[in-house]
mmCIF file of C-alpha atoms in Angstrom:
data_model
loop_
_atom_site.group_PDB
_atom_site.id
_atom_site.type_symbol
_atom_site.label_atom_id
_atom_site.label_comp_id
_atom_site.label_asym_id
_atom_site.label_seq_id
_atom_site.Cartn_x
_atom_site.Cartn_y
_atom_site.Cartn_z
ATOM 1 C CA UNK N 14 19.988 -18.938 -14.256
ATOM 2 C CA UNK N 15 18.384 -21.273 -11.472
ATOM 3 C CA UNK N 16 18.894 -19.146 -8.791
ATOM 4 C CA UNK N 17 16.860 -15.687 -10.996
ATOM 5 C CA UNK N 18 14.374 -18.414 -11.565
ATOM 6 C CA UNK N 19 13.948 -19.501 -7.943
ATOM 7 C CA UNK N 20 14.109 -16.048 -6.823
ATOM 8 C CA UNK N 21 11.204 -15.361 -9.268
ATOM 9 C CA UNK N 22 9.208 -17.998 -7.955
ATOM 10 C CA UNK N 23 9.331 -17.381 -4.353
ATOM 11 C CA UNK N 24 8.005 -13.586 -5.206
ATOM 12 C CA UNK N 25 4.953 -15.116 -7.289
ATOM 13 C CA UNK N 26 4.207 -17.528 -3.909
ATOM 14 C CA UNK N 27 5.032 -14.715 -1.686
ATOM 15 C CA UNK N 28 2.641 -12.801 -3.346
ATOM 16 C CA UNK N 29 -0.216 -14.934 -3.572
ATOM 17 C CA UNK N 30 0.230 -15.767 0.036
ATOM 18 C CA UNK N 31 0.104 -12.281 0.778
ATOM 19 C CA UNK N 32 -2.988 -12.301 -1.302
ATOM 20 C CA UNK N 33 -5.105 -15.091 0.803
ATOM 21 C CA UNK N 34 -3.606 -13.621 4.374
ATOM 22 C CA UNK N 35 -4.851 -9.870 3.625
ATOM 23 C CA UNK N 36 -7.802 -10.505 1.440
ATOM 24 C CA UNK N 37 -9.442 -13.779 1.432
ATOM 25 C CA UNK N 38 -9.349 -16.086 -0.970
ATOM 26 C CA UNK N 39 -8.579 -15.569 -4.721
ATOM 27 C CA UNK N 40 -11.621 -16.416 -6.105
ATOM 28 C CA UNK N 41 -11.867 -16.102 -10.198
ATOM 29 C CA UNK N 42 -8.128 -15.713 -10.821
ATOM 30 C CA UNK N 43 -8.517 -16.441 -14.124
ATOM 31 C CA UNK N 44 -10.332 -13.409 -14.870
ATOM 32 C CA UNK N 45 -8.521 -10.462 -16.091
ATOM 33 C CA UNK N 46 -9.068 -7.295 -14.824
ATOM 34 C CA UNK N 47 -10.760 -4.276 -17.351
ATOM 35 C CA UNK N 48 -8.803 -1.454 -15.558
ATOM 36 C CA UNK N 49 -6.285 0.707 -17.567
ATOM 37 C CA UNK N 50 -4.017 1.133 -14.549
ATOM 38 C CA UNK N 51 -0.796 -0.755 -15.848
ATOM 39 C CA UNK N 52 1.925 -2.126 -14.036
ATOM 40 C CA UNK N 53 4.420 0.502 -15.138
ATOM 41 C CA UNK N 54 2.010 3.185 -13.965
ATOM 42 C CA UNK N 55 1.585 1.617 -10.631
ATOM 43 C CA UNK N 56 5.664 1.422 -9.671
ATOM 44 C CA UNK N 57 5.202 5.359 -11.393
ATOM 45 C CA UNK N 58 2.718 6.688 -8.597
ATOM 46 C CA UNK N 59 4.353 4.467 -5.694
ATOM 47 C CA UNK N 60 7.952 5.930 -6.894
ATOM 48 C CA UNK N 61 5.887 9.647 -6.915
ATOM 49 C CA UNK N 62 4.937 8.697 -3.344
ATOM 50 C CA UNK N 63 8.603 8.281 -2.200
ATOM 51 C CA UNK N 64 8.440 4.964 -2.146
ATOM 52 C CA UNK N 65 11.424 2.289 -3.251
ATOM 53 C CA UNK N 66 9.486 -0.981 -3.675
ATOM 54 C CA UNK N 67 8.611 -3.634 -5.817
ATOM 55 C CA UNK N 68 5.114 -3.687 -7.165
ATOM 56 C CA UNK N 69 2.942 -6.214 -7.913
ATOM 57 C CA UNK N 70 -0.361 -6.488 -10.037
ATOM 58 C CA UNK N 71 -2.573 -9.320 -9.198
ATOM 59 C CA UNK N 72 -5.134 -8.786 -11.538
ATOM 60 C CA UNK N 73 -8.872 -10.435 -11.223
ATOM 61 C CA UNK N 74 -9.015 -11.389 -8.079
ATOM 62 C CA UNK N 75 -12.610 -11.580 -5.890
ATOM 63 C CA UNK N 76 -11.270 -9.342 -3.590
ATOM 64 C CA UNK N 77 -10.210 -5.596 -3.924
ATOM 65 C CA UNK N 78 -7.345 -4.559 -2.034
ATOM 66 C CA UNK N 79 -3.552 -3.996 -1.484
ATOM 67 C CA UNK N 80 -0.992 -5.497 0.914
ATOM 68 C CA UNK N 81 2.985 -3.986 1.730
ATOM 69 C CA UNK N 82 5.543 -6.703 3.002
ATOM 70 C CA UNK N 83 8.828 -7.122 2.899
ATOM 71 C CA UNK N 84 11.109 -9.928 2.125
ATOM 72 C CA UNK N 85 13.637 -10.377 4.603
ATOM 73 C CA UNK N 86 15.342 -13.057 3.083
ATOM 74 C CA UNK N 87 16.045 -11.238 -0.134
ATOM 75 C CA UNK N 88 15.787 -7.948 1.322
ATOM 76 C CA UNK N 89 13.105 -6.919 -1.259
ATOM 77 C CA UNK N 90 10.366 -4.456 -0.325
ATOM 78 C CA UNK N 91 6.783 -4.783 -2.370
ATOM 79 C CA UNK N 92 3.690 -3.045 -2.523
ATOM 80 C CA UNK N 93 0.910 -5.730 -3.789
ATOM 81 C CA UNK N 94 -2.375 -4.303 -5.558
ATOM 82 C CA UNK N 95 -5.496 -7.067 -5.974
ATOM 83 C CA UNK N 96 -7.583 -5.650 -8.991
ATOM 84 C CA UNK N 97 -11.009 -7.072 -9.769
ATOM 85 C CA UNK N 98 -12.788 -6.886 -12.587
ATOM 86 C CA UNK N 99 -13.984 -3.063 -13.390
ATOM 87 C CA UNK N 100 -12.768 -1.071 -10.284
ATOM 88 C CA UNK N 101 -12.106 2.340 -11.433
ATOM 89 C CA UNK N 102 -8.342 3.433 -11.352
ATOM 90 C CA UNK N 103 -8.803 6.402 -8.534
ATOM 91 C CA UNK N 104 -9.716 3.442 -6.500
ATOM 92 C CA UNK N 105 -6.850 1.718 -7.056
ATOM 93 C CA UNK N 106 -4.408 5.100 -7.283
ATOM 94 C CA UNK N 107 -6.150 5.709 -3.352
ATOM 95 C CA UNK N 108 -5.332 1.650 -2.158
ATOM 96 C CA UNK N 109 -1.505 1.944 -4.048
ATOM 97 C CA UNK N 110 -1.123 5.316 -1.969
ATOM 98 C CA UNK N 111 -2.094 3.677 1.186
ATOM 99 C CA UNK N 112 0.714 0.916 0.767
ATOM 100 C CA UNK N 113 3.014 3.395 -0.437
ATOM 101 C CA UNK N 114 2.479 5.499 2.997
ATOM 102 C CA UNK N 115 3.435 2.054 4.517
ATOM 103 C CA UNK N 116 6.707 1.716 2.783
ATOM 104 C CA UNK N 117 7.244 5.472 3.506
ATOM 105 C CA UNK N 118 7.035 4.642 7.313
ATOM 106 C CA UNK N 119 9.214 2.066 6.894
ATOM 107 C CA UNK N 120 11.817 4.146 4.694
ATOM 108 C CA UNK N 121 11.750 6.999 7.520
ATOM 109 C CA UNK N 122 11.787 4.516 10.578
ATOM 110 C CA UNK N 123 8.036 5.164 11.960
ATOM 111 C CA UNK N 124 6.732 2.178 11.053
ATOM 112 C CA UNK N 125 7.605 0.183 14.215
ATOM 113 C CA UNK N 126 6.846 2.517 16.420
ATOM 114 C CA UNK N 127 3.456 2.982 16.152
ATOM 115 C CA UNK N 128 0.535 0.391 17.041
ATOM 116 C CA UNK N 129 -1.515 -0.992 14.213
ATOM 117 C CA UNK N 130 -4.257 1.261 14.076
ATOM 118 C CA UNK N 131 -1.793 4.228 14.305
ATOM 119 C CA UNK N 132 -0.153 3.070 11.319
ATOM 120 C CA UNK N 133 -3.005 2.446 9.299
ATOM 121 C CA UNK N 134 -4.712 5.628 10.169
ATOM 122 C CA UNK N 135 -1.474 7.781 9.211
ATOM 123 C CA UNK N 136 -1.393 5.407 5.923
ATOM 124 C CA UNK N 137 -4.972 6.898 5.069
ATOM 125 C CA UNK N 138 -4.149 10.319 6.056
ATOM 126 C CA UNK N 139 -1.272 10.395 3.757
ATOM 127 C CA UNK N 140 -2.760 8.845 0.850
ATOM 128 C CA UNK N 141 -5.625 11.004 0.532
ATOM 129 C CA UNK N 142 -3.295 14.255 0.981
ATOM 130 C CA UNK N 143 -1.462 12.753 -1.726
ATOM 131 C CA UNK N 144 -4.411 11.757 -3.879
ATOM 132 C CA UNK N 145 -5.291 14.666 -3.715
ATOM 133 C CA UNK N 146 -2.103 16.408 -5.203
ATOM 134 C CA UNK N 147 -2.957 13.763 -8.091
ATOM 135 C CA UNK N 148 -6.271 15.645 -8.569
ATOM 136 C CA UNK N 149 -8.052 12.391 -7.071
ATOM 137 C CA UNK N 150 -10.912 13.246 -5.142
ATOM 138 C CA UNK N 151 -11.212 12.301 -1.095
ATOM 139 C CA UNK N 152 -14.503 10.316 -2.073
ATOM 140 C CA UNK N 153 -12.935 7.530 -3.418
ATOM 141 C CA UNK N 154 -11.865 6.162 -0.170
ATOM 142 C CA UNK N 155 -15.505 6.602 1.171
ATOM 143 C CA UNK N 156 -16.566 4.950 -2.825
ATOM 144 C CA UNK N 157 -13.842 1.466 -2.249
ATOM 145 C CA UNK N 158 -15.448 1.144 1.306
ATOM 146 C CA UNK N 159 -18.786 0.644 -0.067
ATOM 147 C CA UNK N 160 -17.522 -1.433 -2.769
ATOM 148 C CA UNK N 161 -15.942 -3.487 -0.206
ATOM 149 C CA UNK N 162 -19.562 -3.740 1.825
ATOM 150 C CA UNK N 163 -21.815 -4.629 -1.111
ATOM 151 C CA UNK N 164 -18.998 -7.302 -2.330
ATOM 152 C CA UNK N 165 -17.145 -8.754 0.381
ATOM 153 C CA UNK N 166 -19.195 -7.358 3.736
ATOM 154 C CA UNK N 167 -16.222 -5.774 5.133
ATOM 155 C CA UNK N 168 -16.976 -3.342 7.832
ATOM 156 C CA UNK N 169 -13.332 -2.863 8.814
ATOM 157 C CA UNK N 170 -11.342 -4.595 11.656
ATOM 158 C CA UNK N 171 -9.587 -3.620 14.660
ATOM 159 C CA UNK N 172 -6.057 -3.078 12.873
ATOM 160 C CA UNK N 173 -7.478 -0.619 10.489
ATOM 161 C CA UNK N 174 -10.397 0.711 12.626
ATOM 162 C CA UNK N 175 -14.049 0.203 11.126
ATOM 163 C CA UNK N 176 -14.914 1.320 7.528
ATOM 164 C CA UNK N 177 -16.596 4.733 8.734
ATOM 165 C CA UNK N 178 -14.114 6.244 10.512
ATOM 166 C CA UNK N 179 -11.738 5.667 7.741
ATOM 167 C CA UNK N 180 -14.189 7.523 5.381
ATOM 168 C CA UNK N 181 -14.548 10.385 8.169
ATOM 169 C CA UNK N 182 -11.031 10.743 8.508
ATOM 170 C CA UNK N 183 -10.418 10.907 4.733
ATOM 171 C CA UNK N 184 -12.943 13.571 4.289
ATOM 172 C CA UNK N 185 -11.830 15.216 7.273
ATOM 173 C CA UNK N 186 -8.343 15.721 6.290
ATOM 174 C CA UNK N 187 -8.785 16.554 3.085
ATOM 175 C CA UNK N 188 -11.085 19.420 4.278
ATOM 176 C CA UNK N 189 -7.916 20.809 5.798
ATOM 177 C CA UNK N 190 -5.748 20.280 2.593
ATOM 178 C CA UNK N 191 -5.815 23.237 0.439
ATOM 179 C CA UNK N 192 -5.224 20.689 -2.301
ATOM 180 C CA UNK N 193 -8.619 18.837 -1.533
ATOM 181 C CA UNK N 194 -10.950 21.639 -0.505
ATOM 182 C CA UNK N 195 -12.082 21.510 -4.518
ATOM 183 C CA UNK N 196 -12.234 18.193 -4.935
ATOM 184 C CA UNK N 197 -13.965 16.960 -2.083
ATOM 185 C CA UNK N 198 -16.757 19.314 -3.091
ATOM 186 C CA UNK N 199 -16.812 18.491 -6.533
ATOM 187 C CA UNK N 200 -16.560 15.600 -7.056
ATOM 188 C CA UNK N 201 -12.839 15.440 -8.855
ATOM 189 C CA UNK N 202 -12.136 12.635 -10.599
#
């Protein structure tokens, strides 16, 4: 029983740390978050996605975004989600597809083998086409990136290449997805 508790506890550090490396700092923790996307329906869309990984909720954070790791020592693979207060869920379906396209390119060997930017631009490309197969419209990647100006002035960074290019790219690719062409002109959800 020690050693499920221990192994519990290094996954709730690990995933805090994870938290203050990728976002920031966790500023009003002890806020919960008013979205409807649950836990179970998060490990749901990252399973849909093709990916095998544990998934974590941290729930009312400052900060809005997601992180992928993996845990060498227990050999655990985890896709983390940091959900303010009031984010709409086709943000947070768009940020879990992103991390799921990074356990994908793990799963299929890629991951390695391409430089940061590479990976993080194929990350984006896949979770719009897949967002979009979802019925989640391409303009919620351009909608978190202006969320992420107004509340925490990112602009983007050299690993994921700056915020407007990611929102060009999105809308760019899903122009060329049969499954987007509606969606990215009305609206979808």
């Amino acid at each position: 029983m020690l050693w499920v508790w221990l192994i519990w506890w290094r996954y709730i550090l690990w995933v805090l740390f994870l938290g203050i490396v990728l976002i920031g700092s966790l500023v009003g923790i002890g806020v919960w978050s008013a979205s409807a996307l649950t836990l179970d329906e998060a490990g749901v869309i990252v399973r849909w996605a093709g990916c095998d990984a544990q998934v974590f909720l941290v729930e009312g954070v400052g900060s809005l975004g997601g992180g992928f790791g993996v845990d060498l020592w227990f050999g655990v693979v985890f896709v983390v989600l940091l959900v303010p207060r009031d984010i709409p869920d086709p943000a947070l379906v768009h940020i879990l597809l992103h991390e799921a396209a990074h356990c994908r390119q793990l799963q299929e060997g890629s991951l390695l083998s391409m430089t940061p930017l590479e990976r993080e631009q194929e990350a984006d490309r896949m979770a719009v086409g897949w967002g979009c197969e979802l019925g989640i419209s391409p303009r919620w990647a351009a909608w978190i990136f202006s969320w992420l100006d107004r509340n925490d002035a990112y602009y983007g960074d050299p690993e994921h290449g700056t915020a407007a290019s990611r929102v060009a790219q999105a809308l760019w690719v899903a122009d060329g997805l049969e499954s987007c062409r509606f969606l990215s002109r009305a609206g979808g959800r």
